[in-house]
Amino acid sequence: MTTVILLTVTGLVSGLAIGIVVKFYGTTPNPLEEKLLELVPGANCGGCGFAGCEGYAKAMAEGSAKPGACPLMNDAVVQEICALLGVESEARKPMVAIVCCSGDDDHAQRMAFYNGVNDCQNAMLVAGGGKGCVYGCLGLGSCARACPYGAIEIRPNHIAVVHPELCVGCGKCVLACPRRLIKLTPKSAPVHVFCSSPERGALKRKFCSAACIGCRKCVKEAGEDQVSMNGALAAINYDNPPDAGVAAACPTGALRTTAVMESTRG
Amino acid sequence: MIKQLHFYGGIHPVEDKVAQSVPIVEPPILETYMVPLQQHIGAPAKAVVAKGDQVKRGQLLGEAQGFVSAPVHAPTSGVIREVTTCLGPSGAQVPALLLASDGEDAPADPMPAIDWHQASPGDLRQRISAAGIVGKGGAAFPTVVKLSPPPNKKIDTLILNGVECEPCLTADHRLMLERAADIVTGAQITARILGAKKIIIGIENNKPDAIEVMRQAGADYGIEVCSLRVRYPQGAEKQLIYAVTGRKVPSGGLPADIGCLVQNVGTAAAIADAVCLGKPLYERVTTVTGTPLVSPGNWRFRVGTTYSEAIKLAGGVKEDPIKIISGGPMMGMAVYSLDIPIIKSTSGILLLSKDELTQFAVRPCIRCGRCNDSCPMGMMPGILSVQIENQRYELAEKWHVMDCIECGCCAYTCPASRPLVQHLRRAKAEVQAARRAKAGK
């Protein structure tokens, strides 16, 4: 009985003490920040470049971050935040990540059998991972583990594929890929070049049957202002992207509309 | 009884030094040499010849770029057929020159011989730098950088590394037997540059003939030969210093901090060649060994000889090798192409047959602690690897992951076949990247 009384009294006194301290010494929460905190998605993916959603909300309240930086928010929420902050909303372009490589096991050669830690960064430490093309996807899933939304799948034939419907364009995978194969592209662009090797076409063909060989057929089809050549690699002009039809011109399938490449082995 | 010197930790793998009784052979001149411009740690050399240029043996092909770099010289006379890139032993594409030999092997005018007894340390250093000498033990660190310690660090002891603790390799062993006098000269030159009073040669006691030969060669010059108990990785710098002198290199420090410098016997011989004969470094002794080979042995290869040519010289293969390693079995790198050229640091080419190779299935750590007992740096590789798997690189740094010398003792003893060295290497790379990022800010 004494114990109960003792504990009750201790609890009451401590509660009172905390109450007094908060009343007289506590910081008044910023009402704007509180409101913003309710509006941010709470996924803590880091796509905005701040330490989680709370950090972003704080930065916005202080005026050091723009409302459009969060890849997850829809336009309505951005509008609402803009109204709260009293700033003009900027036009946003939804982005999506793509893995610029077609070199799965059906198309690209593997020179060595890798039997180490199941991680691309680790594989890079031992003879570059043993893939013939030193620019190609290793398919060990560093990007897939970095993705907070589960949008990246490692296909059974060892290539990373982004599912655009799940991807929010936060860019975490871009940093996770040791080969720097992942790019953020506008969601509206219909075709992409799924190859990153700057080597000569003949050299690329040696290791990969789905590489961009620099034949310029797509440039002729779409025009210089839509597709240009960056050395031996075709590059889409994402400010003025060509339409999906240009993919038919590509002889290797490196330029295509979908991330998944049809298997040639059947 | 003679005290058997050694260090803490380590392992004793099967030695398998089948080529130790095979004398060094001079291979014939090949038709082409693929000479990489990066055969060392540091910046790659810059080509000073162009396609179609006629070059002679020993002529400068690429000049050093910056302080931590080394020049590259022509292995034979001929024409530069192409300025290209080739696959290096580390798996990266490196700039290279394809040299088509004319078969005459005509030498370029050698650099003038230096009387090292009289020459100043500065002149000797300059010659070593111009001859493109790098550490031939395996890391290929430019020797001149090593021989230029900060002025406040006084080196009193030069240790020559004739340990060759890697199983299978016999190149240094043969070199000691056949070129003992040159090694002794090279050691004396090095000691003169550094002002070191004492020269000690460390050799493991599985090479009694080399110990005897070196003892005789060095007796007149007060060079001491230290017989060491066989233990891997005795040839590692810090372990050798401890075994020979009892001094410990502090964590994160260099041997110069405790007044020591370690040099490979091959490097010493190359220094003697460069100073006394004016000959740049364009050849090295390499062991080509392994059970699939018909006749394993030791060759004095010119740099740029491809692995396939080396294997052909060793009589070809009698069964298909399943794995080819550049270097020794413990620290060497597996390679996937035979077009890789031999460079200044290629100590061995090892072929493994199907029966010799075990495919590991990685299992969880059982906390047996064998890795801790075997780690010569006194680290805890097992528990570190678990943290590294969870990306706790800051913690790994706190636990001295940067001390790891990647000798592979932990992975060798691990009953759960965990790829411990790979984990540690990953953490080292991450810590280094973090330090660079911090320094850049």
XYZ file of C-alpha atoms in Angstrom:
707
model
C 0.000 0.000 0.000
C 2.855 2.336 0.907
C 4.461 1.560 -2.442
C 1.318 2.525 -4.330
C 1.008 5.809 -2.493
C 4.700 6.563 -2.870
C 4.674 5.916 -6.610
C 1.480 7.904 -7.123
C 2.868 10.898 -5.267
C 6.207 10.680 -7.175
C 4.324 10.512 -10.465
C 2.162 13.496 -9.649
C 5.095 15.620 -8.488
C 7.188 14.729 -11.586
C 4.243 15.443 -13.894
C 3.703 18.788 -12.240
C 7.413 19.604 -12.562
C 7.411 18.781 -16.267
C 4.297 20.849 -16.768
C 5.887 23.868 -15.063
C 9.112 23.553 -17.041
C 7.269 23.329 -20.371
C 5.015 26.249 -19.448
C 7.848 28.610 -18.575
C 10.871 27.365 -20.482
C 9.486 25.348 -23.421
C 9.813 26.568 -27.001
C 6.571 27.473 -28.696
C 6.230 25.259 -31.773
C 6.148 27.074 -35.088
C 2.503 26.771 -36.244
C 3.572 26.921 -39.882
C 6.018 24.090 -39.385
C 3.362 22.027 -37.635
C 0.985 22.480 -40.532
C 3.662 21.644 -43.068
C 4.555 18.532 -41.108
C 0.995 17.347 -41.560
C 1.175 17.899 -45.309
C 4.529 16.232 -46.087
C 4.153 12.550 -46.984
C 6.116 11.114 -44.045
C 7.955 8.525 -46.109
C 11.372 9.891 -45.094
C 12.903 8.829 -48.406
C 15.335 11.750 -48.628
C 14.408 12.551 -52.221
C 14.134 16.258 -51.385
C 17.728 16.349 -50.197
C 16.878 16.992 -46.542
C 17.091 14.738 -43.505
C 13.643 13.165 -43.725
C 10.236 14.809 -44.021
C 10.595 16.705 -40.748
C 13.828 18.293 -41.921
C 12.152 19.274 -45.182
C 9.156 20.804 -43.419
C 11.478 22.797 -41.181
C 13.524 23.990 -44.150
C 10.369 25.052 -45.977
C 9.129 26.960 -42.932
C 12.478 28.744 -42.793
C 12.241 29.492 -46.478
C 15.384 27.597 -47.472
C 13.556 24.878 -49.431
C 11.112 25.022 -52.288
C 7.733 23.293 -52.069
C 8.275 21.359 -55.297
C 11.373 19.476 -54.171
C 9.497 16.472 -52.800
C 9.031 13.865 -55.515
C 6.191 12.173 -53.646
C 3.721 15.056 -53.223
C 0.975 15.447 -55.743
C 0.268 18.825 -57.308
C -2.724 19.566 -55.054
C -0.586 19.277 -51.921
C 2.151 21.402 -53.473
C -0.464 24.067 -54.271
C -1.678 23.951 -50.691
C 1.841 24.369 -49.323
C 2.519 27.189 -51.735
C -0.622 28.937 -50.522
C 0.508 28.444 -46.921
C 3.958 29.829 -47.613
C 2.693 32.531 -49.902
C 4.932 31.628 -52.834
C 4.201 30.970 -56.484
C 4.091 27.291 -57.347
C 6.530 26.235 -60.027
C 5.718 23.827 -62.814
C 6.882 20.382 -61.747
C 8.046 17.598 -63.985
C 7.488 14.181 -62.482
C 10.701 12.186 -62.809
C 11.306 8.496 -62.981
C 14.510 6.508 -62.712
C 15.722 4.295 -65.544
C 18.589 1.816 -65.528
C 20.535 2.602 -68.685
C 21.684 -0.912 -69.512
C 20.233 -3.785 -71.520
C 23.001 -6.212 -70.693
C 21.156 -9.012 -68.943
C 22.505 -12.550 -68.999
C 20.699 -13.253 -72.282
C 22.443 -10.409 -74.108
C 25.675 -9.557 -72.317
C 28.624 -11.802 -71.689
C 29.895 -12.615 -68.251
C 33.624 -13.271 -68.259
C 33.982 -14.601 -64.750
C 31.961 -16.471 -62.185
C 31.454 -14.161 -59.230
C 31.028 -15.879 -55.903
C 31.407 -13.081 -53.399
C 29.242 -10.769 -51.345
C 25.906 -10.181 -53.065
C 26.340 -6.467 -53.594
C 27.380 -4.436 -56.638
C 29.756 -2.196 -54.691
C 31.554 -5.240 -53.312
C 31.673 -6.907 -56.722
C 33.304 -3.813 -58.156
C 36.208 -4.332 -55.757
C 37.173 -7.673 -57.278
C 38.228 -7.276 -60.900
C 35.285 -4.990 -61.619
C 32.680 -7.695 -61.101
C 33.678 -9.918 -64.004
C 31.251 -8.608 -66.587
C 32.586 -8.290 -70.133
C 31.254 -4.773 -70.518
C 32.879 -2.702 -67.794
C 29.979 -0.247 -67.912
C 27.116 -2.732 -67.627
C 24.683 -3.589 -64.856
C 26.061 -6.172 -62.440
C 22.584 -7.223 -61.372
C 23.417 -7.770 -57.704
C 20.800 -5.340 -56.459
C 22.512 -2.456 -54.658
C 19.936 -0.140 -56.226
C 17.012 -2.375 -55.341
C 18.053 -2.387 -51.677
C 18.493 1.381 -51.696
C 15.000 2.003 -53.111
C 12.584 2.937 -50.298
C 9.578 2.173 -52.517
C 10.457 -1.290 -53.789
C 10.335 0.009 -57.352
C 13.452 -1.769 -58.595
C 13.353 -5.416 -59.484
C 16.348 -7.613 -60.200
C 15.183 -9.826 -63.046
C 16.077 -13.527 -62.981
C 18.568 -12.853 -65.782
C 20.446 -10.402 -63.565
C 19.513 -6.925 -64.577
C 17.924 -4.157 -62.586
C 14.612 -2.868 -63.930
C 12.700 0.117 -62.550
C 8.930 -0.175 -62.409
C 7.799 3.338 -63.394
C 4.427 3.015 -61.678
C 6.161 2.520 -58.304
C 9.078 4.903 -58.817
C 8.674 8.384 -57.370
C 11.973 9.716 -58.683
C 13.687 10.270 -55.325
C 17.089 9.451 -56.823
C 18.400 7.189 -54.054
C 19.261 4.476 -56.565
C 21.285 6.946 -58.641
C 23.788 7.186 -55.810
C 23.673 3.489 -54.953
C 24.771 2.270 -58.392
C 28.569 1.917 -58.524
C 28.453 1.921 -62.337
C 26.430 5.160 -62.393
C 23.884 3.582 -64.727
C 20.709 5.038 -63.267
C 19.349 8.322 -64.544
C 16.328 10.371 -63.542
C 14.282 11.125 -66.630
C 10.934 12.891 -67.181
C 8.047 10.500 -66.746
C 6.514 11.776 -69.973
C 9.452 10.717 -72.202
C 8.349 7.618 -74.124
C 11.708 6.176 -75.254
C 15.106 5.847 -73.618
C 18.599 4.651 -74.565
C 19.234 1.606 -72.415
C 23.016 1.594 -72.778
C 25.767 3.563 -71.055
C 28.959 2.340 -72.680
C 30.950 5.101 -74.380
C 33.129 2.525 -76.226
C 33.231 2.018 -79.968
C 30.359 0.030 -81.422
C 32.487 -2.939 -82.473
C 33.970 -3.271 -78.991
C 30.523 -3.111 -77.412
C 29.178 -5.763 -79.785
C 31.894 -8.117 -78.586
C 30.390 -8.277 -75.120
C 26.747 -7.341 -75.558
C 24.196 -7.928 -78.295
C 21.823 -5.273 -76.970
C 24.229 -2.339 -76.778
C 23.841 0.967 -78.585
C 26.276 0.523 -81.459
C 26.210 4.133 -82.563
C 24.646 3.424 -85.977
C 22.789 6.772 -85.952
C 19.601 5.216 -87.339
C 17.565 6.799 -84.553
C 19.142 10.187 -85.253
C 18.111 9.923 -88.895
C 14.624 8.812 -87.910
C 13.927 11.456 -85.257
C 16.191 14.300 -86.244
C 19.224 15.872 -84.584
C 17.192 18.039 -82.251
C 15.458 15.057 -80.664
C 18.216 12.446 -80.577
C 21.881 13.344 -80.726
C 25.092 11.340 -80.672
C 27.343 11.544 -77.642
C 30.382 9.799 -79.099
C 29.206 6.301 -79.957
C 26.157 6.550 -77.752
C 22.766 7.921 -78.728
C 21.376 10.497 -76.323
C 17.733 11.505 -76.051
C 17.050 15.212 -75.779
C 14.664 15.115 -72.833
C 13.542 18.705 -73.384
C 12.201 17.666 -76.756
C 11.858 13.881 -76.655
C 11.066 11.853 -79.769
C 7.897 9.795 -79.838
C 7.759 6.046 -79.266
C 7.926 5.215 -82.980
C 11.643 5.903 -83.164
C 12.315 2.726 -81.166
C 11.488 0.662 -84.258
C 14.573 2.070 -85.981
C 17.012 0.627 -83.415
C 18.636 -2.582 -84.712
C 19.793 -3.832 -81.297
C 16.889 -2.807 -79.114
C 18.958 -0.503 -76.932
C 16.563 2.319 -77.786
C 13.127 1.173 -76.644
C 10.040 2.119 -74.751
C 9.949 -0.414 -71.929
C 12.621 -1.114 -69.379
C 12.258 -4.875 -69.736
C 13.825 -6.281 -72.843
C 12.263 -9.233 -74.595
C 14.386 -12.309 -73.993
C 16.001 -13.649 -77.132
C 16.381 -17.094 -75.635
C 12.608 -17.504 -75.505
C 68.977 -23.179 -29.699
C 68.371 -20.382 -32.186
C 65.327 -18.303 -31.363
C 62.739 -18.624 -34.112
C 61.470 -15.170 -34.930
C 57.900 -14.514 -35.943
C 54.934 -12.232 -35.325
C 51.482 -12.478 -33.732
C 48.687 -14.344 -35.524
C 48.959 -15.604 -39.072
C 48.500 -19.015 -40.592
C 50.546 -21.722 -42.201
C 48.990 -22.716 -45.515
C 50.326 -25.528 -47.704
C 53.542 -24.169 -49.204
C 53.400 -25.934 -52.566
C 56.551 -24.238 -53.871
C 57.066 -26.675 -56.739
C 59.161 -24.308 -58.843
C 61.784 -23.548 -56.186
C 64.435 -25.761 -57.764
C 63.834 -24.490 -61.309
C 66.436 -21.866 -62.282
C 65.344 -18.547 -63.785
C 65.063 -18.794 -67.580
C 65.399 -15.951 -70.065
C 62.420 -16.274 -72.446
C 62.854 -15.604 -76.185
C 61.843 -12.240 -77.666
C 58.164 -12.222 -78.563
C 56.492 -10.661 -81.562
C 54.444 -8.137 -79.608
C 54.410 -6.648 -76.149
C 51.414 -4.891 -74.627
C 53.068 -2.365 -72.326
C 50.639 -0.729 -69.878
C 51.434 2.858 -68.934
C 50.198 2.222 -65.432
C 52.257 -0.473 -63.772
C 52.378 1.202 -60.394
C 50.270 2.864 -57.730
C 49.612 6.492 -58.540
C 49.077 8.484 -61.693
C 49.580 6.620 -65.000
C 52.640 7.560 -67.066
C 52.105 9.868 -70.042
C 53.114 8.410 -73.406
C 56.068 10.236 -75.010
C 56.034 8.113 -78.176
C 53.381 8.007 -80.877
C 52.049 5.350 -83.241
C 54.668 4.321 -85.777
C 57.664 5.438 -83.676
C 60.792 3.305 -83.716
C 61.962 2.499 -80.185
C 64.927 0.673 -78.696
C 65.156 -1.535 -75.634
C 65.164 0.544 -72.479
C 63.960 3.689 -74.227
C 61.511 5.860 -72.336
C 57.924 5.197 -73.457
C 55.979 7.077 -70.838
C 57.102 9.729 -68.376
C 55.982 9.946 -64.773
C 53.123 12.312 -64.043
C 53.498 13.815 -60.604
C 55.420 12.631 -57.565
C 53.608 9.330 -56.949
C 54.103 7.900 -60.428
C 56.786 6.063 -62.386
C 58.086 6.132 -65.958
C 57.721 3.144 -68.290
C 60.455 1.855 -70.621
C 60.462 -0.270 -73.757
C 60.974 -4.005 -73.128
C 62.617 -4.544 -76.528
C 63.323 -2.723 -79.786
C 60.614 -2.326 -82.401
C 57.762 -0.162 -83.594
C 54.856 1.242 -81.583
C 51.954 -0.272 -83.446
C 49.133 1.262 -81.452
C 48.403 3.595 -78.564
C 45.492 1.829 -76.937
C 44.095 0.491 -73.691
C 44.356 -2.976 -72.237
C 42.897 -4.926 -69.363
C 45.113 -4.660 -66.287
C 45.419 -7.342 -63.584
C 43.053 -5.343 -61.369
C 40.255 -5.702 -63.933
C 40.293 -2.067 -65.022
C 41.133 -0.770 -68.482
C 44.494 1.013 -68.404
C 46.244 3.035 -71.130
C 48.844 0.908 -72.941
C 51.186 0.787 -75.917
C 51.316 -2.148 -78.318
C 54.946 -2.692 -79.259
C 55.768 -4.877 -82.278
C 59.312 -6.115 -81.820
C 61.794 -6.189 -84.723
C 63.581 -9.201 -83.227
C 66.913 -7.394 -82.960
C 66.471 -6.377 -79.325
C 68.798 -3.433 -79.937
C 69.500 -1.545 -76.709
C 69.094 2.197 -76.386
C 72.060 4.170 -75.047
C 72.113 3.252 -71.365
C 72.097 5.896 -68.702
C 75.659 6.480 -67.423
C 76.713 4.184 -64.603
C 76.987 5.865 -61.213
C 79.699 5.168 -58.685
C 77.337 4.864 -55.766
C 80.085 5.014 -53.156
C 80.681 8.654 -54.129
C 77.298 9.812 -55.483
C 75.005 11.977 -53.377
C 71.680 10.505 -52.151
C 69.874 13.035 -54.348
C 71.557 11.768 -57.509
C 70.843 8.177 -56.547
C 67.194 8.983 -55.883
C 66.943 10.712 -59.232
C 68.359 7.656 -60.990
C 65.948 5.319 -59.208
C 63.090 7.578 -60.242
C 64.297 7.799 -63.866
C 64.688 4.020 -64.084
C 61.025 3.595 -63.190
C 61.668 1.397 -60.197
C 58.647 0.382 -58.180
C 58.251 -2.026 -55.279
C 58.343 -5.490 -56.780
C 56.710 -7.222 -53.852
C 53.233 -6.731 -55.276
C 51.916 -3.265 -54.403
C 54.110 -1.512 -57.022
C 54.574 1.613 -54.963
C 57.117 3.945 -56.624
C 60.390 3.261 -54.811
C 61.642 6.835 -54.916
C 58.654 7.973 -52.862
C 59.469 5.357 -50.270
C 63.103 6.451 -50.235
C 62.161 10.074 -49.564
C 60.908 9.988 -45.975
C 60.093 13.287 -44.265
C 63.298 14.863 -42.890
C 62.163 14.562 -39.280
C 61.963 10.789 -39.568
C 65.328 9.126 -39.332
C 65.598 5.636 -40.794
C 68.185 3.548 -38.974
C 67.321 0.053 -40.186
C 66.797 -1.190 -43.719
C 65.044 -4.527 -43.893
C 65.215 -6.522 -47.090
C 62.203 -8.691 -47.660
C 63.172 -12.133 -48.901
C 60.395 -13.821 -46.972
C 58.170 -14.813 -49.878
C 55.509 -16.104 -47.530
C 52.909 -16.530 -50.295
C 52.463 -20.210 -51.072
C 53.424 -21.393 -54.575
C 55.622 -18.384 -55.423
C 59.361 -18.911 -55.800
C 60.525 -15.877 -57.811
C 62.255 -14.098 -54.907
C 63.791 -17.360 -53.712
C 65.406 -17.993 -57.084
C 66.474 -14.373 -57.372
C 68.298 -14.583 -54.027
C 70.085 -17.741 -55.123
C 71.106 -16.390 -58.508
C 71.682 -12.682 -57.908
C 72.776 -12.445 -54.281
C 75.622 -10.018 -55.042
C 73.318 -7.580 -56.856
C 70.782 -7.714 -54.050
C 73.518 -6.875 -51.546
C 74.696 -3.960 -53.723
C 71.134 -2.685 -54.093
C 70.661 -2.885 -50.339
C 73.843 -0.909 -49.727
C 72.768 1.766 -52.211
C 69.390 2.028 -50.492
C 71.034 2.223 -47.071
C 73.337 4.981 -48.355
C 70.371 7.002 -49.636
C 68.579 6.687 -46.313
C 71.620 6.917 -44.104
C 70.583 3.644 -42.496
C 73.240 2.020 -40.335
C 71.904 -1.479 -40.257
C 70.787 -3.818 -43.040
C 68.870 -6.972 -42.180
C 67.581 -9.529 -44.684
C 64.561 -11.478 -43.495
C 64.169 -14.958 -45.016
C 61.864 -17.764 -43.887
C 63.566 -20.955 -42.814
C 61.951 -23.022 -45.570
C 64.635 -21.531 -47.852
C 67.859 -22.675 -46.106
C 69.845 -22.431 -49.356
C 68.861 -18.786 -49.845
C 69.719 -17.990 -46.220
C 73.169 -19.521 -46.705
C 73.830 -17.738 -50.010
C 72.703 -14.359 -48.708
C 74.689 -14.808 -45.501
C 77.850 -15.400 -47.523
C 77.159 -12.537 -49.935
C 76.457 -10.071 -47.165
C 79.091 -11.218 -44.661
C 81.779 -8.808 -45.858
C 79.445 -5.825 -45.624
C 78.021 -6.443 -42.190
C 74.616 -7.433 -43.528
C 72.690 -9.601 -41.144
C 70.461 -12.429 -42.345
C 67.514 -13.256 -40.141
C 66.040 -16.752 -40.298
C 62.322 -16.584 -39.627
C 59.814 -19.255 -38.699
C 57.511 -20.028 -41.622
C 54.299 -18.133 -41.098
C 52.006 -16.263 -43.476
C 51.899 -13.149 -43.809
C 55.487 -12.694 -42.637
C 56.304 -10.830 -45.841
C 53.892 -8.053 -44.928
C 55.792 -4.918 -44.002
C 54.590 -4.479 -40.436
C 54.803 -8.165 -39.597
C 58.339 -8.431 -40.949
C 59.506 -5.399 -38.978
C 58.092 -6.900 -35.806
C 59.604 -10.314 -36.464
C 63.044 -8.909 -37.240
C 63.375 -5.950 -34.870
C 60.570 -6.324 -32.339
C 59.349 -2.794 -33.170
C 55.656 -2.156 -33.725
C 54.327 0.248 -36.330
C 51.600 2.319 -34.627
C 48.049 2.041 -35.953
C 47.680 4.278 -38.976
C 51.443 4.943 -39.031
C 54.234 4.093 -41.424
C 57.421 2.073 -40.865
C 59.342 5.344 -41.078
C 57.722 6.342 -37.772
C 59.772 3.687 -36.016
C 62.903 4.154 -38.100
C 62.488 1.184 -40.431
C 62.117 0.723 -44.141
C 61.252 -2.533 -45.855
C 62.219 -3.314 -49.400
C 61.736 -6.381 -51.534
C 64.875 -8.240 -52.651
C 63.740 -7.876 -56.270
C 63.579 -4.107 -55.872
C 67.108 -4.113 -54.422
C 68.402 -6.019 -57.459
C 66.622 -3.565 -59.773
C 68.215 -0.635 -57.940
C 71.651 -2.201 -58.405
C 70.940 -2.595 -62.148
C 69.734 0.986 -62.478
C 72.644 2.547 -60.607
C 75.587 0.334 -61.615
C 74.515 -0.531 -65.174
C 72.149 2.317 -66.016
C 69.450 -0.180 -66.888
C 65.813 0.854 -66.426
C 63.233 -1.549 -65.045
C 61.581 -3.402 -67.905
C 61.809 -7.008 -66.781
C 61.122 -9.010 -63.684
C 61.238 -12.570 -62.413
C 57.810 -14.155 -62.291
C 56.780 -17.617 -61.156
C 54.369 -19.433 -63.437
C 53.001 -22.369 -61.518
C 50.003 -24.575 -60.811
C 49.046 -28.202 -61.233
C 47.483 -27.777 -64.701
C 50.846 -26.645 -66.110
C 53.240 -29.050 -67.808
C 56.422 -27.399 -66.547
C 56.077 -24.745 -63.854
C 59.069 -22.480 -63.427
C 60.536 -19.024 -63.024
C 61.115 -16.690 -65.957
C 62.680 -13.274 -66.350
C 59.798 -11.796 -68.332
C 59.892 -8.450 -70.082
C 56.936 -6.295 -69.049
C 54.153 -6.508 -71.576
C 54.393 -10.274 -72.018
C 50.822 -11.518 -71.933
C 49.727 -14.263 -69.551
C 48.923 -16.522 -72.485
C 52.545 -16.269 -73.710
C 53.793 -16.971 -70.190
C 51.637 -20.065 -69.941
C 52.829 -21.195 -73.368
C 56.419 -20.913 -72.135
C 55.572 -23.062 -69.152
C 54.787 -25.870 -71.575
C 51.100 -25.116 -71.868
C 48.420 -26.837 -69.855
C 47.732 -30.539 -69.515
C 44.245 -29.976 -68.125
C 41.905 -27.017 -68.305
C 42.548 -24.547 -65.509
C 39.388 -23.365 -63.789
C 40.878 -20.286 -62.166
C 43.858 -18.100 -63.026
C 45.325 -15.885 -60.349
C 47.647 -12.965 -60.842
C 49.991 -13.119 -57.853
C 49.975 -15.699 -55.089
C 47.026 -17.789 -53.880
C 46.497 -15.743 -50.716
C 46.571 -12.158 -51.942
C 46.458 -12.543 -55.720
C 43.587 -11.422 -57.902
C 41.640 -13.835 -60.063
C 41.709 -12.746 -63.693
C 39.309 -13.649 -66.490
C 41.435 -12.923 -69.513
C 44.813 -14.205 -70.676
C 45.493 -11.033 -72.657
C 46.542 -9.300 -69.471
C 50.218 -8.283 -69.615
C 52.856 -8.983 -66.987
C 53.717 -5.727 -65.241
C 56.462 -4.647 -62.853
C 54.582 -6.044 -59.869
C 53.452 -9.417 -61.239
C 55.158 -11.832 -58.862
C 53.373 -14.914 -60.079
C 50.771 -16.468 -62.320
C 48.963 -19.328 -60.673
C 46.646 -21.773 -62.396
C 44.224 -23.866 -60.411
C 42.620 -27.068 -61.599
C 39.021 -28.009 -61.013
C 39.819 -30.297 -58.062
C 41.755 -27.593 -56.257
C 39.016 -25.024 -56.309
C 36.317 -25.119 -53.678
C 33.057 -23.311 -54.191
C 31.998 -21.794 -50.921
C 28.514 -21.443 -49.593
C 28.550 -18.517 -47.183
C 27.041 -19.312 -43.786
C 26.394 -17.079 -40.788
C 29.192 -16.268 -38.350
C 29.291 -18.782 -35.493
C 31.434 -16.562 -33.260
C 34.240 -19.102 -33.001
C 36.885 -16.387 -32.985
C 39.370 -18.129 -35.254
C 39.649 -15.015 -37.397
C 40.627 -12.997 -34.322
C 43.372 -15.484 -33.497
C 44.725 -15.477 -37.023
C 44.576 -11.737 -37.728
C 48.156 -10.461 -37.732
C 46.927 -6.923 -37.139
C 45.003 -7.923 -34.005
C 41.637 -6.992 -35.459
C 38.279 -8.729 -35.103
C 37.359 -9.502 -38.724
C 34.319 -11.641 -37.946
C 32.491 -9.182 -35.755
C 33.576 -6.335 -38.045
C 32.119 -8.082 -41.077
C 28.730 -8.351 -39.380
C 28.730 -4.595 -38.740
C 29.930 -3.888 -42.276
C 27.099 -5.969 -43.695
C 24.791 -3.517 -41.953
C 26.635 -0.546 -43.459
C 28.050 0.626 -40.138
C 31.191 2.020 -41.656
C 31.807 4.664 -38.975
C 31.851 1.950 -36.345
C 34.186 -0.103 -38.511
C 36.526 2.866 -38.732
C 36.458 3.181 -34.956
C 37.350 -0.488 -34.738
C 40.457 0.079 -36.851
C 39.271 -1.402 -40.123
C 41.872 0.767 -41.884
C 44.639 -1.324 -40.256
C 43.588 -4.335 -42.366
C 46.366 -5.456 -44.711
C 44.009 -7.753 -46.679
C 46.240 -10.776 -46.097
C 43.285 -13.145 -46.089
C 44.174 -15.110 -42.925
C 40.699 -14.513 -41.478
C 38.886 -15.809 -44.537
C 41.306 -18.760 -44.708
C 40.466 -19.897 -41.195
C 36.746 -19.108 -41.249
C 34.732 -22.339 -40.839
C 31.610 -20.544 -42.114
C 33.431 -19.556 -45.352
C 32.545 -15.920 -44.919
C 34.048 -13.527 -47.485
C 35.673 -11.516 -44.705
C 38.368 -9.823 -46.761
C 35.833 -8.568 -49.258
C 33.734 -7.079 -46.468
C 36.796 -5.405 -44.974
C 37.863 -4.060 -48.351
C 34.412 -2.613 -48.884
C 34.573 -0.887 -45.508
C 38.052 0.443 -46.271
C 36.805 1.860 -49.562
C 33.790 3.459 -47.840
C 35.892 4.929 -45.024
C 38.362 6.317 -47.523
C 35.550 7.871 -49.571
C 34.076 9.403 -46.416
C 37.483 10.823 -45.436
C 37.946 12.285 -48.901
C 34.479 13.854 -48.752
C 35.291 15.312 -45.342
C 38.621 16.693 -46.531
C 36.957 18.184 -49.610
C 34.458 20.166 -47.564
